[in-house]
CSV table of C-alpha atoms in Angstrom, one decimal:
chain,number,residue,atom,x,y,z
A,226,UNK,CA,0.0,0.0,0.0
A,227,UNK,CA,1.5,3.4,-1.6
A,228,UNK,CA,1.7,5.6,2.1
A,229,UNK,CA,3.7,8.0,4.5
A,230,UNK,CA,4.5,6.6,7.6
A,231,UNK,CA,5.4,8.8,10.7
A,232,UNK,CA,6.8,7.5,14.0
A,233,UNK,CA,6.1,7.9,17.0
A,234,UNK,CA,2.5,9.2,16.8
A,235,UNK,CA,2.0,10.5,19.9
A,236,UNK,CA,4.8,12.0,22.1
A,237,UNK,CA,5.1,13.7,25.3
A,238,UNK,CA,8.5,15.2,26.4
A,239,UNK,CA,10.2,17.8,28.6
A,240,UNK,CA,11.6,20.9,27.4
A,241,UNK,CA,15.5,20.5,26.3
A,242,UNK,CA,15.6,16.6,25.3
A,243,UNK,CA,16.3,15.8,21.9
A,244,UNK,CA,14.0,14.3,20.2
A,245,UNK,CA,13.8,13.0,16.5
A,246,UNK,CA,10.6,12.3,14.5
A,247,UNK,CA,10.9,9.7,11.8
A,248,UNK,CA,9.1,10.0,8.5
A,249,UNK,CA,9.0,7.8,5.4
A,250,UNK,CA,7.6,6.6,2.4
A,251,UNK,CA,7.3,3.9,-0.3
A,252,UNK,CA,6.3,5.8,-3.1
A,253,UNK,CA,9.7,6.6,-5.1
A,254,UNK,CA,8.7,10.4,-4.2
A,255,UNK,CA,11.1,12.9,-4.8
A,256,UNK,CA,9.9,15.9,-2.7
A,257,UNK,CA,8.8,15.6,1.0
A,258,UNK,CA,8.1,18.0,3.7
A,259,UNK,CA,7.4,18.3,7.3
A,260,UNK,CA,4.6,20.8,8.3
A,261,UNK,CA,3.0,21.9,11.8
A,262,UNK,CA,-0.6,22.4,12.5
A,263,UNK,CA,-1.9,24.4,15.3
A,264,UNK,CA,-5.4,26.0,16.0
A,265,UNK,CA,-6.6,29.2,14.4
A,266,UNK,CA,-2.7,29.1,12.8
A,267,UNK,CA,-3.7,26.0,10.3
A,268,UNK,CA,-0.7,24.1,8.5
A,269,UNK,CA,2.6,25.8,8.3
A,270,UNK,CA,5.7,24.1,6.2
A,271,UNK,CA,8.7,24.1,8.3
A,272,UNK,CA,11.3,22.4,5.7
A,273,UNK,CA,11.1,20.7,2.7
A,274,UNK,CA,13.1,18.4,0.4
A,275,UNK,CA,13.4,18.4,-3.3
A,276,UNK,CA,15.5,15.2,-3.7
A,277,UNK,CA,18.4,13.0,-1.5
A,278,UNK,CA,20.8,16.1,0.3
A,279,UNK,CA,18.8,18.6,-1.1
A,280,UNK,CA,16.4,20.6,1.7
A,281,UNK,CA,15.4,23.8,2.3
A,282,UNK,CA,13.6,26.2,4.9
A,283,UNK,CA,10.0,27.0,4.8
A,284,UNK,CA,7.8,29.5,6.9
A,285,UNK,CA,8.4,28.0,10.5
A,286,UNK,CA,12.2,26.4,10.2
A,287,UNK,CA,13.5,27.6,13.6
A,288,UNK,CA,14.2,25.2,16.0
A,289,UNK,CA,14.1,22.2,13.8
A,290,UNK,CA,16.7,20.4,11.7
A,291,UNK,CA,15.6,18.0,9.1
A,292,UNK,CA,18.3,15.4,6.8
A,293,UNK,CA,17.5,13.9,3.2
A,294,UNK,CA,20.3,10.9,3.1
A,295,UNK,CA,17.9,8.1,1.5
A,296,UNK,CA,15.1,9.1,-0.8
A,297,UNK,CA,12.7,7.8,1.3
A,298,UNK,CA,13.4,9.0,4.8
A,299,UNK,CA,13.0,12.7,6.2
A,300,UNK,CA,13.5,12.5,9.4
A,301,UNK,CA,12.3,16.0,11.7
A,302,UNK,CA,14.9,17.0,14.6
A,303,UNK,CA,13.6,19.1,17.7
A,304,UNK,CA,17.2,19.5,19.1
A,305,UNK,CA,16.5,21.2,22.0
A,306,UNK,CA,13.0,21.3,22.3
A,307,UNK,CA,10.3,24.0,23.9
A,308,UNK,CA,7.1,24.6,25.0
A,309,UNK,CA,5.9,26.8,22.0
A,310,UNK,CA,6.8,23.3,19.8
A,311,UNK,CA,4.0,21.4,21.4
A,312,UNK,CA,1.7,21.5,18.0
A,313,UNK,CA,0.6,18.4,15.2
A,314,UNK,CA,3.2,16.9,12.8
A,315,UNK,CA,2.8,16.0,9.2
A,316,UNK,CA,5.0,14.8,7.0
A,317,UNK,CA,4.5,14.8,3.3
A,318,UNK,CA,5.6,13.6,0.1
A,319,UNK,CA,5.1,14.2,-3.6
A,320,UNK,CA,6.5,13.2,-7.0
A,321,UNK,CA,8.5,16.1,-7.8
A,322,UNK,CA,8.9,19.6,-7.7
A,323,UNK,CA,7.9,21.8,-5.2
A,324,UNK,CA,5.5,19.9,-3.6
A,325,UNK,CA,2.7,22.7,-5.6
A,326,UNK,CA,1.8,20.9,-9.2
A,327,UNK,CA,1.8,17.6,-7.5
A,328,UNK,CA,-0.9,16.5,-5.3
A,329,UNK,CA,0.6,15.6,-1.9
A,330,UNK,CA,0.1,12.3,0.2
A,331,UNK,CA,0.0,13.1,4.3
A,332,UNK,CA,1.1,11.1,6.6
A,333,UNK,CA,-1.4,10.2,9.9
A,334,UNK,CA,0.6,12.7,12.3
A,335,UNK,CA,2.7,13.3,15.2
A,336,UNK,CA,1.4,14.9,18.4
A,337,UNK,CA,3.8,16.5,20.3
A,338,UNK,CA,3.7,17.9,24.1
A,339,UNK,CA,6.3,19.7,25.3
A,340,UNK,CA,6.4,19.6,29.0
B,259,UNK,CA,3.3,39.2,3.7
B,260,UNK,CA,1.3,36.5,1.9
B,261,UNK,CA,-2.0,35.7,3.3
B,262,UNK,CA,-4.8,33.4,2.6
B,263,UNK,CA,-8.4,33.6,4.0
B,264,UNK,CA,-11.6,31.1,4.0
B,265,UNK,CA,-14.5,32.3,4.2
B,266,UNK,CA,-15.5,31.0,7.3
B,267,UNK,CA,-14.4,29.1,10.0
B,268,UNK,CA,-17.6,26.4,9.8
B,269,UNK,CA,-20.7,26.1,7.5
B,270,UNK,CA,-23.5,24.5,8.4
B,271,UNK,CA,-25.9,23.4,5.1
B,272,UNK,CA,-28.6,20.5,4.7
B,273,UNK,CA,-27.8,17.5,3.4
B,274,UNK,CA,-28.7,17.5,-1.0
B,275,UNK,CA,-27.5,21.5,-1.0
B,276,UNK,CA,-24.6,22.5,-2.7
B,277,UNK,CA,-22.1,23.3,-0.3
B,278,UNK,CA,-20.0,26.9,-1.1
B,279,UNK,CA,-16.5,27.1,0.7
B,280,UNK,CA,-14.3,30.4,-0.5
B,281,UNK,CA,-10.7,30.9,-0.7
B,282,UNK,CA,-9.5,34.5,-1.0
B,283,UNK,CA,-6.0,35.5,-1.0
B,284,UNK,CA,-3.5,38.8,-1.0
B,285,UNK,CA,0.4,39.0,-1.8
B,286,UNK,CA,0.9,35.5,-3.3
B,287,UNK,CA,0.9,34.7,-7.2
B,288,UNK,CA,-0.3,31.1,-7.2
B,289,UNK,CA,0.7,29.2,-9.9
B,290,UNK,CA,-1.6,26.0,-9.2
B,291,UNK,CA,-3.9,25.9,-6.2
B,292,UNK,CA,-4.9,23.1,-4.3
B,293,UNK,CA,-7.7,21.8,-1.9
B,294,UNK,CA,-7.7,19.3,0.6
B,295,UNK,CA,-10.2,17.2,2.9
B,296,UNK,CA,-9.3,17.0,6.6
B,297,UNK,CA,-10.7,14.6,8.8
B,298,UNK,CA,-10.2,14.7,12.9
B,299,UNK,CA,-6.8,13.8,13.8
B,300,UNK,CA,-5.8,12.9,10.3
B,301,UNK,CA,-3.3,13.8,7.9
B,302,UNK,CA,-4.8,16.1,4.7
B,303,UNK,CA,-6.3,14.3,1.6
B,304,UNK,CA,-5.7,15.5,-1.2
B,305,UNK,CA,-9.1,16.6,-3.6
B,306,UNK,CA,-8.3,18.7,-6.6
B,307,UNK,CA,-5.4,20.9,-8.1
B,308,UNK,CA,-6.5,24.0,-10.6
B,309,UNK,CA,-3.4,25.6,-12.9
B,310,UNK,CA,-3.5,29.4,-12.7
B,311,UNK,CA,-4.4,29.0,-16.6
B,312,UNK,CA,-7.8,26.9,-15.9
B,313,UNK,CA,-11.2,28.2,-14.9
B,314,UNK,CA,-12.7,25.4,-13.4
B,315,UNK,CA,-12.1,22.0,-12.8
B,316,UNK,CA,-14.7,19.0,-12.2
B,317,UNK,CA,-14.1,15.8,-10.3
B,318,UNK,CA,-17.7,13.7,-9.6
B,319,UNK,CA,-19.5,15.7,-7.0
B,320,UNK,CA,-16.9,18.5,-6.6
B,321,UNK,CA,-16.0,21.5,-8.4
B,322,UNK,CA,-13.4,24.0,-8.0
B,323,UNK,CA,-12.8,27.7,-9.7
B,324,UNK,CA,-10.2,29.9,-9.9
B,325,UNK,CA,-10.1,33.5,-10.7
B,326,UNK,CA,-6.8,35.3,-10.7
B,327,UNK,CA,-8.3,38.7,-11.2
B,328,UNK,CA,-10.6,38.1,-7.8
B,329,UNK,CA,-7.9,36.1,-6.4
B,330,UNK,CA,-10.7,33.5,-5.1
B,331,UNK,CA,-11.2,30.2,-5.3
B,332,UNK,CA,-14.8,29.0,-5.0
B,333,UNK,CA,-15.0,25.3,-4.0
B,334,UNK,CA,-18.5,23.3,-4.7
B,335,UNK,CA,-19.6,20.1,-3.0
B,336,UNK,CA,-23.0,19.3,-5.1
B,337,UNK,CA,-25.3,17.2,-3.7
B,338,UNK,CA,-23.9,17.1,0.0
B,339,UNK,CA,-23.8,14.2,2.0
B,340,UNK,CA,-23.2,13.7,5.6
B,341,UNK,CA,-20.5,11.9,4.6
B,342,UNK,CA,-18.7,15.1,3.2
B,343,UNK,CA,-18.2,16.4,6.7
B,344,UNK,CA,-14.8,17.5,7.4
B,345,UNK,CA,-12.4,20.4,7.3
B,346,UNK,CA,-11.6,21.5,3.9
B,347,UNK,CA,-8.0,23.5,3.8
B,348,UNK,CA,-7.1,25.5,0.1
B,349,UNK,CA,-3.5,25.3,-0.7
B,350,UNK,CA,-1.2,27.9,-3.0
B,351,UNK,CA,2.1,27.0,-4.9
B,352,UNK,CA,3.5,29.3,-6.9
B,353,UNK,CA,7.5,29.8,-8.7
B,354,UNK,CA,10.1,31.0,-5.7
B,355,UNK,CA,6.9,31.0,-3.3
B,356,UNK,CA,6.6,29.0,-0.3
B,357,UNK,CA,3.6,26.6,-0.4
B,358,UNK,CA,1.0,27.6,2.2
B,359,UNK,CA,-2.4,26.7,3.5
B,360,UNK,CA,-5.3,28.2,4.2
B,361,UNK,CA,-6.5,28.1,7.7
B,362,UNK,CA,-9.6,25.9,6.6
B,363,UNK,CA,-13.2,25.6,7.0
B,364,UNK,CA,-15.5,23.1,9.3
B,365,UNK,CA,-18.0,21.7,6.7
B,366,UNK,CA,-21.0,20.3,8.4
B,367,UNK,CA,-23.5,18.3,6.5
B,368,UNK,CA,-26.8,17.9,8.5
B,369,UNK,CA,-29.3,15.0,7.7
């Protein structure tokens, strides 16, 4: 079955303690991205990656790290993590591009609480 | 900075109408434009993708327009069905642009 994965889906934590976020996906896709949702705020792209080594900072990047070794993992870094990072975590993936003429496939989410 | 509006935060119609959600934007030139289904606690599913270029698009029971001049999308669910209740999100991609999202709207269909 063609799909994003994300692990772990739910996560609580304390404020300072790394943390890493594992996305991935079986669909040969090129691009992938990692977005936040919170209330009244709606989804906001925090990085994105066009191909392997290749990534780049969307609207939200600070305080996150993200790496693009193998095509098919993008794994999200919180390496010091804070309150104001508690929020929902997709990852995404397309075909190509910029993730814009490409419909994108969502993974199920990540909550994160940040103690 | 770019921003991107829908019309409302929920919508209420009876089930059969034709549901009416609105996507308005300022300082963004989209290239394509996107909308997407949410469900509670689930990821975004994707629905339809309009090129800057097209006027409307048609997929079964939905229908999506796009004017560049309004800057609006209008996005039609025909026939509603209870079924069709969910948060609806408008996405804009455009060259050297950052992809964003609208905030969404709550869609409920009511028997």
């Amino acid at each position: 079955e063609a799909q994003v994965t994300q692990n772990p889906r739910y996560l609580i934590t304390v404020t300072g303690k790394k943390l890493t976020v594992t996305c991935s996906q079986n669909m040969n896709h090129e691009y992938m991205s990692w977005y936040r949702q919170d209330p009244g705020l709606g989804l906001r792209q925090i990085y994105y990656s066009m191909n392997v080594e290749v990534t780049d900072k969307g609207d939200v990047p600070e305080g996150y790290k993200v790496s693009r070794k193998e095509k098919r993992n993008f794994p999200l870094i919180l390496e010091s993590p804070s309150p104001n990072q508690t929020s929902l975590y997709f990852c995404a993936s397309s075909l190509f591009g910029q993730g814009w003429y490409n419909e994108q496939f969502f993974g199920p989410g990540t909550r994160l609480t940040v103690l | 900075s770019q921003k991107i509006e829908q019309n409302s935060e929920a919508l209420n119609i009876q089930e059969g109408k034709t549901a009416t959600l609105t996507c308005n934007y300022t300082n963004y030139s989209p290239a394509y434009l996107q909308w997407y289904r949410q469900d509670p606690g689930r990821g975004p599913v994707f629905l339809l993708l309009i090129r800057e270029n097209e006027k409307e698009k048609r997929k079964e029971r939905l229908k999506v327009t796009f004017d560049t001049t309004l800057k609006q999308s209008l996005f039609h669910i025909t026939a509603s069905q209870p079924a069709d209740s969910a948060t609806y999100l408008c996405a804009l991609g455009g060259y050297g642009q950052n992809f964003v999202f609208g905030p969404g709207t709550r869609l409920s269909v009511l028997p």
